XYZ file of N, CA, C and O in Angstrom:
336
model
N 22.910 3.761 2.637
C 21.909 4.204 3.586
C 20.712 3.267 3.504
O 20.008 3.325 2.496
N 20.362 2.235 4.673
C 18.993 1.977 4.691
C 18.077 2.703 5.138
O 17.997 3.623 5.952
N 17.074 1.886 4.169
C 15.569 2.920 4.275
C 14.676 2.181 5.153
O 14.422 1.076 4.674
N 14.060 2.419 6.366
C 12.774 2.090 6.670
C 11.582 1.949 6.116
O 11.213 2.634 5.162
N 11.063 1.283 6.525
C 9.442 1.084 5.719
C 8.206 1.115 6.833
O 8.221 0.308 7.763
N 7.107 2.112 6.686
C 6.138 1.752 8.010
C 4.934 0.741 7.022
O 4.412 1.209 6.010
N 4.714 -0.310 7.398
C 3.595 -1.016 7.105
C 2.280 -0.523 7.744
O 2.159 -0.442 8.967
N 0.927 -0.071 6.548
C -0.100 -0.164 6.724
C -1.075 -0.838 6.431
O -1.640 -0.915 5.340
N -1.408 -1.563 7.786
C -2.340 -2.852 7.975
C -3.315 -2.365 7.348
O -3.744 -1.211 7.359
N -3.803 -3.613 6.578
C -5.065 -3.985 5.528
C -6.350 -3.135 6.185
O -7.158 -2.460 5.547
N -6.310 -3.415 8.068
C -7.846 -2.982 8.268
C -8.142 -1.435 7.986
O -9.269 -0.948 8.082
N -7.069 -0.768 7.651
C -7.257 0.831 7.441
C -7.723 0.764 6.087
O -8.736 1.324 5.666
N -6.547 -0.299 5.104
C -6.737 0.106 3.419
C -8.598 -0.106 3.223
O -9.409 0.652 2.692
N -8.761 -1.212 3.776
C -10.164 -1.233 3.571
C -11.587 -0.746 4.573
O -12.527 -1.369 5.066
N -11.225 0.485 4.560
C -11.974 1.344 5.286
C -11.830 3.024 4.405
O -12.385 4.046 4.809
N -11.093 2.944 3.362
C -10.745 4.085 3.008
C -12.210 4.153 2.291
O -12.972 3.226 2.017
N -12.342 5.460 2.092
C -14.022 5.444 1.524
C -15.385 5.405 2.428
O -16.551 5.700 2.163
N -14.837 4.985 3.437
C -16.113 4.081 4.464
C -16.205 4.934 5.874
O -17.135 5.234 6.623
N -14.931 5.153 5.869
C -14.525 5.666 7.362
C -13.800 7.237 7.012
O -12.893 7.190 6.181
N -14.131 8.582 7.574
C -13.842 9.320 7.312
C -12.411 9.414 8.235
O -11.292 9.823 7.926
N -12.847 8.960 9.265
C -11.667 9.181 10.469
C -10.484 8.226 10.078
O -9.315 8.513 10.336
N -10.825 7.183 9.502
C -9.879 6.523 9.124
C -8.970 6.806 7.546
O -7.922 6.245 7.223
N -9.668 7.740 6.818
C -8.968 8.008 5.553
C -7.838 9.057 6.710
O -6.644 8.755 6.693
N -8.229 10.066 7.515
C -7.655 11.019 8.082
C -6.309 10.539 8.792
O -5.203 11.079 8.826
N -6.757 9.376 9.334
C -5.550 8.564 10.519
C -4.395 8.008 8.988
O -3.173 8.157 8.993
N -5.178 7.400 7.857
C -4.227 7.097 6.440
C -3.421 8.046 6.098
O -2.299 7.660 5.769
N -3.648 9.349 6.058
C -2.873 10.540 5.390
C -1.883 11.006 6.932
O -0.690 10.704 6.971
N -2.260 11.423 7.597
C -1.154 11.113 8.544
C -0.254 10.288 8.895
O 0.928 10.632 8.884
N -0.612 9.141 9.242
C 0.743 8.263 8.836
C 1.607 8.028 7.690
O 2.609 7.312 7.713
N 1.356 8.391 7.121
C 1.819 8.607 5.527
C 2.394 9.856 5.761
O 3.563 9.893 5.377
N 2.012 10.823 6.221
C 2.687 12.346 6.580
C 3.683 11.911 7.320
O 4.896 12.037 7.148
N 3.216 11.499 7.979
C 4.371 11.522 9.552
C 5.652 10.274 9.528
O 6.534 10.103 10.369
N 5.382 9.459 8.192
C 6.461 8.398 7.992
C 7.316 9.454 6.696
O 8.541 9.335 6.709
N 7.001 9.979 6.126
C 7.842 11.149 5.015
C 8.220 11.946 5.875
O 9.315 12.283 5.422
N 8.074 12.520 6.858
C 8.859 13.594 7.803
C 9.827 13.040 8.743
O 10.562 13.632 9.533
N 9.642 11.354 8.429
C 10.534 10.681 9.448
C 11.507 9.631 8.365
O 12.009 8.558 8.700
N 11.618 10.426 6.705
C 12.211 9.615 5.780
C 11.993 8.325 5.927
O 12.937 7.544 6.049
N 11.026 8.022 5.934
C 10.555 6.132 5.898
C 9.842 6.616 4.308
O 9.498 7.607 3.663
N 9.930 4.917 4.242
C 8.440 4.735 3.113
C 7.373 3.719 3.508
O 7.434 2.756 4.272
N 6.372 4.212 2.767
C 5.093 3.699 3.330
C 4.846 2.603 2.307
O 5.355 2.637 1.187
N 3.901 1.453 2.807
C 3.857 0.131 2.326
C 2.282 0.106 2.656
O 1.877 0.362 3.790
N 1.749 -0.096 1.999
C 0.117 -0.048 2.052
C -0.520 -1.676 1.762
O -0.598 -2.061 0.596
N -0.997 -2.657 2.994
C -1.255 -4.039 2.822
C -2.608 -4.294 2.676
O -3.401 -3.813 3.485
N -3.018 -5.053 1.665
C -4.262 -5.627 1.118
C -5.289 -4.494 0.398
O -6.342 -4.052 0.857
N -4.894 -4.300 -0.373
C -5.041 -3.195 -1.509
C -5.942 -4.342 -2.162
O -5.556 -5.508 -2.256
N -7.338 -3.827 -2.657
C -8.158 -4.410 -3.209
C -8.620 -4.092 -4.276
O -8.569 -4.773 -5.300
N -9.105 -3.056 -4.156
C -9.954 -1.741 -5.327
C -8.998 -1.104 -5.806
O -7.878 -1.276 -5.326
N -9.264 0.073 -7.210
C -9.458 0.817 -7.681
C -8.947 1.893 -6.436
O -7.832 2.276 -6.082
N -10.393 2.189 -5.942
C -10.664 3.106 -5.446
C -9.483 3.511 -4.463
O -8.854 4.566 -4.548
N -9.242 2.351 -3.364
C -8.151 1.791 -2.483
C -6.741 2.471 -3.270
O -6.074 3.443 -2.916
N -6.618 1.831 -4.121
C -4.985 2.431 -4.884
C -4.963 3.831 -5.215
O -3.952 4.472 -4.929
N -6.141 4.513 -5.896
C -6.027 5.817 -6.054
C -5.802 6.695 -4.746
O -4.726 7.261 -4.557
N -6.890 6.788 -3.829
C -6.661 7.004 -2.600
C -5.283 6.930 -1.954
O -4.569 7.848 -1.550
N -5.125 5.880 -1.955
C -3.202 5.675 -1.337
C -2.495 6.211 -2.612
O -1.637 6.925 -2.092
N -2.343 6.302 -3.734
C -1.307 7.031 -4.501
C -1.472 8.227 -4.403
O -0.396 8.815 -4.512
N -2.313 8.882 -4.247
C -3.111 10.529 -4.260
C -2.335 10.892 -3.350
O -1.618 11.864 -3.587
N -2.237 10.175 -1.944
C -1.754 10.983 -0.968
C -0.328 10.390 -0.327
O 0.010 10.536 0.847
N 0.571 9.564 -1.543
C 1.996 9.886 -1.106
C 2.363 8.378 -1.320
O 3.421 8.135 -1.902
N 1.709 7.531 -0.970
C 1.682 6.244 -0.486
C 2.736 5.792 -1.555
O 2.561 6.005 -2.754
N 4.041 5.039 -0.961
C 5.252 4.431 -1.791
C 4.880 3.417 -2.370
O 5.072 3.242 -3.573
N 4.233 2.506 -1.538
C 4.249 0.993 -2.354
C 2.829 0.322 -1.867
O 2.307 0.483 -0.764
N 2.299 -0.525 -3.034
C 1.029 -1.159 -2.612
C 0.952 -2.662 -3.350
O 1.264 -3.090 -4.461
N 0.459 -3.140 -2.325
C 0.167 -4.734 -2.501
C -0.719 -5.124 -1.932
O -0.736 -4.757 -0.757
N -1.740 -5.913 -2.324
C -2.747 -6.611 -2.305
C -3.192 -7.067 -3.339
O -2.828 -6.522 -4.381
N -4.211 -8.321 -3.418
C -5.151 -8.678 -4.878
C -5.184 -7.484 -5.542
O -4.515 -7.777 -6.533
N -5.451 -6.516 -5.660
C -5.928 -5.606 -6.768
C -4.522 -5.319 -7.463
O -4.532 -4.389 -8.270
N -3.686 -5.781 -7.325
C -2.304 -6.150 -8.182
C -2.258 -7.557 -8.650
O -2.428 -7.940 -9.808
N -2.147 -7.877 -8.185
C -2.172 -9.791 -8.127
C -2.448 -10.652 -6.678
O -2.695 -10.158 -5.577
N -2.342 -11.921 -6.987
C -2.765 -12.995 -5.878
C -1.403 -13.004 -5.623
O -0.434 -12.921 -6.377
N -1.485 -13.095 -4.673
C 0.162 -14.188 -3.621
C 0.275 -15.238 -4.566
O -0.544 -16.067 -4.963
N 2.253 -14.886 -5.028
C 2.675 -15.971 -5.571
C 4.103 -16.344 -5.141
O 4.748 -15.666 -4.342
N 4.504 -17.345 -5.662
C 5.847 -18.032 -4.747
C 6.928 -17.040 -5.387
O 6.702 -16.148 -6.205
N 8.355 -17.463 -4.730
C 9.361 -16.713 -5.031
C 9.573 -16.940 -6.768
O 9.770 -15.975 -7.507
N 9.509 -18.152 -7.201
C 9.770 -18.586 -8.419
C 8.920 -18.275 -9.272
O 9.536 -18.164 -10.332
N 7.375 -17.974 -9.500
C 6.470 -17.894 -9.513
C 6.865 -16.118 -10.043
O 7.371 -15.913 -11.146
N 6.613 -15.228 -9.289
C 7.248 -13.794 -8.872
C 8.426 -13.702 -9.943
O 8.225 -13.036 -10.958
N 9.973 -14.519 -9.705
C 10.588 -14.046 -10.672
C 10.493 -14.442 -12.176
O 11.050 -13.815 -13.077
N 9.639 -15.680 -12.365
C 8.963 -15.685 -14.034
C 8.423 -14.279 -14.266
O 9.038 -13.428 -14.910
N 7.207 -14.087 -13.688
C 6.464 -12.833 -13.874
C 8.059 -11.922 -13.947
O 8.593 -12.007 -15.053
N 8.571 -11.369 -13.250
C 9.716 -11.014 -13.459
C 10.520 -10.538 -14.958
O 10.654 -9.485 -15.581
N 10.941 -11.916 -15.119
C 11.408 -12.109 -16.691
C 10.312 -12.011 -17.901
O 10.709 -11.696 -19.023
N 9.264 -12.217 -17.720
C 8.162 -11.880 -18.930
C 7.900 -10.438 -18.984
O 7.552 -9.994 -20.078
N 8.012 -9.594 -17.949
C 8.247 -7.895 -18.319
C 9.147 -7.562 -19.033
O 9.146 -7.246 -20.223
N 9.938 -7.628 -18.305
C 11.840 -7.236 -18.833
C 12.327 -7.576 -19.960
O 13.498 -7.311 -20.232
């Protein structure tokens, strides 16, 4: 079974905190992609604050700097092998 993924553009992640209407429009799509078995992908995650917010309310996966910088494929699977 493939899974869908809905991508949420950066200009929402960084408005969470700032924008009330926009944390509101965040938790709904996030609602409404779990009632439609997708997972949610949260883009340019910066803060703290940003990640708690999106994990609090369901959010599957997050990427932006406040994980790391963009790195190459090779790059990625070192990091990779130094966990594991």
């Amino acid at each position: 079974v493939q899974t869908c993924a809905l991508p949420i553009y950066m200009g929402f992640v960084q408005k969470i905190g700032r924008d009330r209407k926009s944390n509101h429009i965040l938790i709904a799509l996030i609602d409404l992609a779990h009632h439609l078995e997708m997972k949610v992908v949260a883009e340019g995650v910066e803060t703290k604050e940003q990640a708690e917010f999106l994990e609090n309310h369901g959010c599957d996966y997050l990427q932006g700097y406040y994980f790391s910088k963009p790195v190459t494929q090779v790059e990625f699977e070192k990091l990779l092998d130094e966990t594991s």
